[in-house]
Amino acid sequence: MNYIDHHAHMVSRTTDDYEKMALSGCVAVTEPAFWAGWDRSSADGFEDYFRQLTATEPQRAAAYHIKHYSWLAMNPKEADNREISKEVLKRIPKFIGCPTVLGIGEIGLNRITRNEVDTFREHVELAIAHKQLILIHTPHLEDKKKGTQICVDILRQYPELNPERVLIDHAEEHTLEMILQHGYWAGLTLYPLTKLSAVRAVDIVETFGPGRICVAGACDWGPSDPMAVPRFMLEMKRRGHTEEQIQRMVFDNPVQFLGQSPNFKIAPRVREVAPVLTY
């Protein structure tokens, strides 16, 4: 069964991880710009990182027959530094034309500071100006609901922004309804410590339904699992969900959202049609 991991920080993973994902059915990953575990000291560091995302990583993935796509942004963890963030935002447009770039992300809030909010707004405006999809990071743990609400409030100040072109990631039980009711896509992040388990994620899907929801592992340099999406699939199967229902969550839904970018080249599944018998 094929699947797509829409949020995987593969620059921090080994080629062994690519092989495991390929063997388990992964056909594509999309990689948002993220914090490297330490704050970069200049915009030049981000530019080198963007080259890595758009040139080097697609080649690594291709060796395992996985398509690699990327998102560009000043990630929320470093967005409080306005001096660097302004410079990074100036450099993003020259990478937007790369054939594997899908949009602006992950953007959003970390500690919910005024500087982070200003940087978030500028990213949203950049995405609108260049007709890009948006992938949003919401804060962890106790700040998640507040941070998600602020992100939604800001997004709604841009009437020209189609909510179906925005995916708000790291959603949980107490934020999902807020995201879906305004027409945005929601991402469930399968992560062993600060986010969701496969069990909780399936609970959420069974409670809210499968519409406009994607699941991802967000694997990075910390405690995380590049096989998180297959574990979600196994939990759905254990509960009696059909193959069709599982494929909707891990393939059809991401294709529907990501396919809004002309750069995304994974086609929707062609459902088999029963042959017409003639006598």
Short mmCIF file of C-alpha atoms in Angstrom, two decimals:
data_model
loop_
_atom_site.label_atom_id
_atom_site.label_comp_id
_atom_site.label_asym_id
_atom_site.label_seq_id
_atom_site.Cartn_x
_atom_site.Cartn_y
_atom_site.Cartn_z
CA MET A 1 0.00 0.00 0.00
CA ASN A 2 1.50 3.35 -1.06
CA TYR A 3 1.64 6.40 1.18
CA ILE A 4 2.94 9.97 1.29
CA ASP A 5 4.58 11.57 4.32
CA HIS A 6 3.79 15.27 3.96
CA HIS A 7 6.06 16.36 6.83
CA ALA A 8 9.45 14.66 7.06
CA HIS A 9 12.75 16.40 7.84
CA MET A 10 14.87 14.06 5.78
CA VAL A 11 18.07 16.12 5.86
CA SER A 12 18.48 14.82 9.41
CA ARG A 13 17.84 11.17 8.48
CA THR A 14 20.14 8.52 7.05
CA THR A 15 19.87 6.73 3.74
CA ASP A 16 18.83 3.66 5.74
CA ASP A 17 15.68 5.58 6.69
CA TYR A 18 14.93 6.28 3.03
CA GLU A 19 15.31 2.56 2.32
CA LYS A 20 12.97 1.57 5.15
CA MET A 21 10.37 4.08 4.00
CA ALA A 22 10.61 2.86 0.41
CA LEU A 23 10.23 -0.75 1.49
CA SER A 24 7.12 0.15 3.50
CA GLY A 25 5.41 1.84 0.53
CA CYS A 26 6.45 5.50 0.73
CA VAL A 27 6.34 7.10 -2.72
CA ALA A 28 6.86 10.75 -1.76
CA VAL A 29 7.89 13.00 1.10
CA THR A 30 7.56 16.74 1.49
CA GLU A 31 10.11 18.48 3.68
CA PRO A 32 9.34 21.75 5.45
CA ALA A 33 12.14 24.11 6.45
CA PHE A 34 12.89 23.60 10.14
CA TRP A 35 15.18 24.30 13.08
CA ALA A 36 18.46 22.40 12.85
CA GLY A 37 18.84 21.99 16.62
CA TRP A 38 20.73 25.26 16.95
CA ASP A 39 20.06 28.83 15.81
CA ARG A 40 21.75 29.80 12.55
CA SER A 41 23.94 32.88 12.79
CA SER A 42 23.21 34.41 9.38
CA ALA A 43 20.92 34.38 6.38
CA ASP A 44 23.71 32.71 4.41
CA GLY A 45 23.19 29.59 6.51
CA PHE A 46 19.54 29.50 5.46
CA GLU A 47 20.45 29.96 1.81
CA ASP A 48 22.79 26.98 1.96
CA TYR A 49 20.00 25.01 3.63
CA PHE A 50 17.52 25.94 0.89
CA ARG A 51 20.02 24.67 -1.71
CA GLN A 52 20.26 21.43 0.21
CA LEU A 53 16.46 21.07 0.24
CA THR A 54 15.97 21.87 -3.43
CA ALA A 55 19.03 20.23 -5.02
CA THR A 56 20.73 17.61 -2.85
CA GLU A 57 17.85 15.97 -1.01
CA PRO A 58 15.74 15.17 -4.10
CA GLN A 59 18.72 13.22 -5.45
CA ARG A 60 19.14 11.25 -2.21
CA ALA A 61 15.45 10.35 -2.23
CA ALA A 62 15.46 9.41 -5.92
CA ALA A 63 18.01 6.68 -5.22
CA TYR A 64 15.19 4.90 -3.36
CA HIS A 65 12.47 5.79 -5.89
CA ILE A 66 10.92 8.34 -3.52
CA LYS A 67 9.94 11.77 -4.81
CA HIS A 68 11.17 14.56 -2.56
CA TYR A 69 9.45 17.96 -2.37
CA SER A 70 10.25 20.90 -0.14
CA TRP A 71 8.81 23.97 1.54
CA LEU A 72 10.75 27.18 2.18
CA ALA A 73 10.60 29.42 5.23
CA MET A 74 12.24 30.97 8.24
CA ASN A 75 11.06 28.34 10.72
CA PRO A 76 9.12 29.42 13.86
CA LYS A 77 11.91 28.41 16.24
CA GLU A 78 14.18 31.12 14.80
CA ALA A 79 11.50 33.55 13.63
CA ASP A 80 11.91 35.75 16.71
CA ASN A 81 15.17 37.08 15.23
CA ARG A 82 13.77 39.83 13.06
CA GLU A 83 17.13 40.96 11.67
CA ILE A 84 17.84 37.56 10.14
CA SER A 85 14.22 36.72 9.30
CA LYS A 86 13.82 39.85 7.15
CA GLU A 87 16.92 38.91 5.19
CA VAL A 88 15.85 35.28 4.79
CA LEU A 89 12.45 36.36 3.45
CA LYS A 90 14.23 38.40 0.77
CA ARG A 91 16.12 35.32 -0.37
CA ILE A 92 13.22 32.86 -0.56
CA PRO A 93 11.71 34.08 -3.88
CA LYS A 94 14.71 33.00 -5.95
CA PHE A 95 14.13 29.39 -4.79
CA ILE A 96 10.36 29.36 -5.33
CA GLY A 97 10.86 28.55 -9.01
CA CYS A 98 12.66 25.28 -8.23
CA PRO A 99 10.66 22.35 -9.64
CA THR A 100 10.30 20.53 -6.31
CA VAL A 101 9.14 23.49 -4.18
CA LEU A 102 5.49 23.26 -3.11
CA GLY A 103 5.07 26.35 -0.96
CA ILE A 104 5.93 28.35 2.14
CA GLY A 105 6.42 26.43 5.38
CA GLU A 106 6.68 25.46 8.02
CA ILE A 107 5.74 28.86 9.38
CA GLY A 108 3.84 29.78 12.51
CA LEU A 109 4.54 30.32 16.17
CA ASN A 110 6.84 28.85 18.80
CA ARG A 111 6.82 31.00 21.96
CA ILE A 112 4.09 33.29 20.54
CA THR A 113 6.09 36.52 20.62
CA ARG A 114 5.35 39.75 18.77
CA ASN A 115 8.36 39.17 16.54
CA GLU A 116 7.16 35.68 15.63
CA VAL A 117 3.74 37.07 14.72
CA ASP A 118 5.32 39.71 12.46
CA THR A 119 7.48 37.09 10.73
CA PHE A 120 4.45 34.84 10.31
CA ARG A 121 2.46 37.62 8.64
CA GLU A 122 5.28 38.35 6.21
CA HIS A 123 5.46 34.69 5.22
CA VAL A 124 1.71 34.56 4.59
CA GLU A 125 1.93 37.67 2.42
CA LEU A 126 4.87 36.17 0.52
CA ALA A 127 2.88 33.00 -0.15
CA ILE A 128 -0.12 35.00 -1.38
CA ALA A 129 2.06 37.14 -3.65
CA HIS A 130 3.66 34.06 -5.24
CA LYS A 131 0.52 31.88 -5.23
CA GLN A 132 2.10 29.25 -2.98
CA LEU A 133 0.60 26.65 -0.65
CA ILE A 134 1.15 27.23 3.08
CA LEU A 135 2.20 24.75 5.78
CA ILE A 136 1.83 25.96 9.37
CA HIS A 137 3.56 24.85 12.57
CA THR A 138 1.56 25.23 15.78
CA PRO A 139 3.20 25.40 19.23
CA HIS A 140 3.68 22.36 21.39
CA LEU A 141 1.88 21.31 24.55
CA GLU A 142 0.20 24.00 26.69
CA ASP A 143 0.52 26.82 24.11
CA LYS A 144 -1.00 24.85 21.24
CA LYS A 145 -4.62 26.06 21.43
CA LYS A 146 -3.63 29.70 21.94
CA GLY A 147 -1.06 29.57 19.15
CA THR A 148 -3.42 27.83 16.75
CA GLN A 149 -6.14 30.41 17.43
CA ILE A 150 -3.73 33.28 16.75
CA CYS A 151 -2.63 31.67 13.47
CA VAL A 152 -6.24 31.20 12.37
CA ASP A 153 -7.13 34.78 13.35
CA ILE A 154 -4.25 36.13 11.28
CA LEU A 155 -5.03 33.95 8.26
CA ARG A 156 -8.64 35.13 8.25
CA GLN A 157 -7.43 38.72 7.85
CA TYR A 158 -6.45 37.84 4.27
CA PRO A 159 -9.71 37.33 2.33
CA GLU A 160 -7.78 36.60 -0.86
CA LEU A 161 -6.26 33.50 0.77
CA ASN A 162 -8.14 30.31 -0.08
CA PRO A 163 -8.24 28.27 3.17
CA GLU A 164 -8.08 25.02 1.21
CA ARG A 165 -4.51 25.96 0.25
CA VAL A 166 -3.40 26.02 3.90
CA LEU A 167 -2.50 23.00 6.04
CA ILE A 168 -2.25 23.67 9.79
CA ASP A 169 -0.01 20.99 11.21
CA HIS A 170 0.45 19.40 14.65
CA ALA A 171 -3.31 19.48 15.24
CA GLU A 172 -4.72 17.70 18.28
CA GLU A 173 -8.11 16.89 19.76
CA HIS A 174 -8.62 20.40 21.16
CA THR A 175 -7.57 22.29 18.00
CA LEU A 176 -8.89 20.19 15.13
CA GLU A 177 -12.43 21.53 15.10
CA MET A 178 -11.12 25.11 15.07
CA ILE A 179 -9.00 24.34 12.01
CA LEU A 180 -11.60 22.41 10.03
CA GLN A 181 -14.53 24.73 10.66
CA HIS A 182 -12.69 27.56 8.88
CA GLY A 183 -11.95 25.41 5.83
CA TYR A 184 -8.25 24.70 6.41
CA TRP A 185 -6.56 21.33 6.15
CA ALA A 186 -5.29 19.74 9.38
CA GLY A 187 -2.15 17.69 9.88
CA LEU A 188 -1.82 14.99 12.54
CA THR A 189 1.82 14.60 13.57
CA LEU A 190 2.88 11.16 14.77
CA TYR A 191 5.71 11.80 17.19
CA PRO A 192 6.72 9.87 20.31
CA LEU A 193 7.05 12.71 22.84
CA THR A 194 5.44 16.07 22.15
CA LYS A 195 2.74 15.16 19.61
CA LEU A 196 0.40 12.26 18.78
CA SER A 197 0.66 8.50 19.02
CA ALA A 198 -0.82 6.35 16.25
CA VAL A 199 -3.59 5.33 18.66
CA ARG A 200 -4.59 8.95 19.38
CA ALA A 201 -4.41 9.83 15.69
CA VAL A 202 -6.79 7.03 14.71
CA ASP A 203 -9.09 8.04 17.58
CA ILE A 204 -9.19 11.55 16.09
CA VAL A 205 -9.98 10.30 12.59
CA GLU A 206 -12.77 8.10 13.96
CA THR A 207 -14.17 11.08 15.90
CA PHE A 208 -13.91 13.84 13.30
CA GLY A 209 -13.97 11.84 10.07
CA PRO A 210 -11.31 11.67 7.33
CA GLY A 211 -12.09 14.91 5.50
CA ARG A 212 -9.24 17.44 5.04
CA ILE A 213 -6.91 15.54 7.40
CA CYS A 214 -3.40 14.27 6.62
CA VAL A 215 -0.97 12.32 8.79
CA ALA A 216 2.83 12.57 8.92
CA GLY A 217 5.81 11.54 10.99
CA ALA A 218 7.75 14.83 11.05
CA CYS A 219 10.88 12.74 11.59
CA ASP A 220 13.91 14.87 12.41
CA TRP A 221 17.12 14.85 14.47
CA GLY A 222 15.25 14.29 17.77
CA PRO A 223 13.33 11.26 19.07
CA SER A 224 11.13 10.50 16.07
CA ASP A 225 10.14 7.70 13.74
CA PRO A 226 10.43 7.64 9.92
CA MET A 227 8.06 4.66 10.02
CA ALA A 228 5.33 6.57 11.85
CA VAL A 229 2.85 6.60 8.96
CA PRO A 230 3.03 2.79 8.43
CA ARG A 231 2.40 2.37 12.17
CA PHE A 232 -0.70 4.56 11.79
CA MET A 233 -1.80 2.39 8.87
CA LEU A 234 -1.30 -0.74 10.96
CA GLU A 235 -3.40 0.72 13.79
CA MET A 236 -6.21 1.51 11.34
CA LYS A 237 -6.03 -2.03 9.99
CA ARG A 238 -6.05 -3.47 13.52
CA ARG A 239 -9.33 -1.65 14.18
CA GLY A 240 -10.98 -3.06 11.09
CA HIS A 241 -10.72 -0.11 8.69
CA THR A 242 -10.71 -1.13 5.04
CA GLU A 243 -7.80 -0.73 2.68
CA GLU A 244 -9.79 1.94 0.86
CA GLN A 245 -10.25 3.93 4.09
CA ILE A 246 -6.56 3.64 4.96
CA GLN A 247 -5.48 4.71 1.47
CA ARG A 248 -7.69 7.76 1.70
CA MET A 249 -5.86 8.94 4.82
CA VAL A 250 -2.28 8.25 3.76
CA PHE A 251 -2.44 8.76 -0.01
CA ASP A 252 -5.63 10.30 -1.39
CA ASN A 253 -5.85 13.15 1.13
CA PRO A 254 -2.24 14.30 0.75
CA VAL A 255 -2.51 14.07 -3.03
CA GLN A 256 -5.65 16.21 -2.92
CA PHE A 257 -3.97 18.93 -0.83
CA LEU A 258 -0.47 18.84 -2.32
CA GLY A 259 -1.80 18.47 -5.85
CA GLN A 260 -2.92 22.09 -5.72
CA SER A 261 0.72 22.91 -6.49
CA PRO A 262 1.59 22.41 -10.17
CA ASN A 263 4.98 21.07 -9.05
CA PHE A 264 3.49 18.07 -7.29
CA LYS A 265 3.65 15.17 -9.75
CA ILE A 266 1.98 12.30 -7.87
CA ALA A 267 -1.25 11.44 -9.66
CA PRO A 268 -4.45 10.45 -7.83
CA ARG A 269 -5.21 6.76 -7.69
CA VAL A 270 -7.19 5.39 -10.63
CA ARG A 271 -9.96 3.36 -9.09
CA GLU A 272 -10.62 0.10 -10.84
CA VAL A 273 -13.84 -0.11 -12.81
CA ALA A 274 -15.53 -3.45 -13.17
CA PRO A 275 -15.33 -4.66 -16.79
CA VAL A 276 -18.46 -4.56 -18.89
CA LEU A 277 -19.37 -8.06 -19.96
CA THR A 278 -20.75 -8.54 -23.44
CA TYR A 279 -22.47 -11.64 -24.77
#
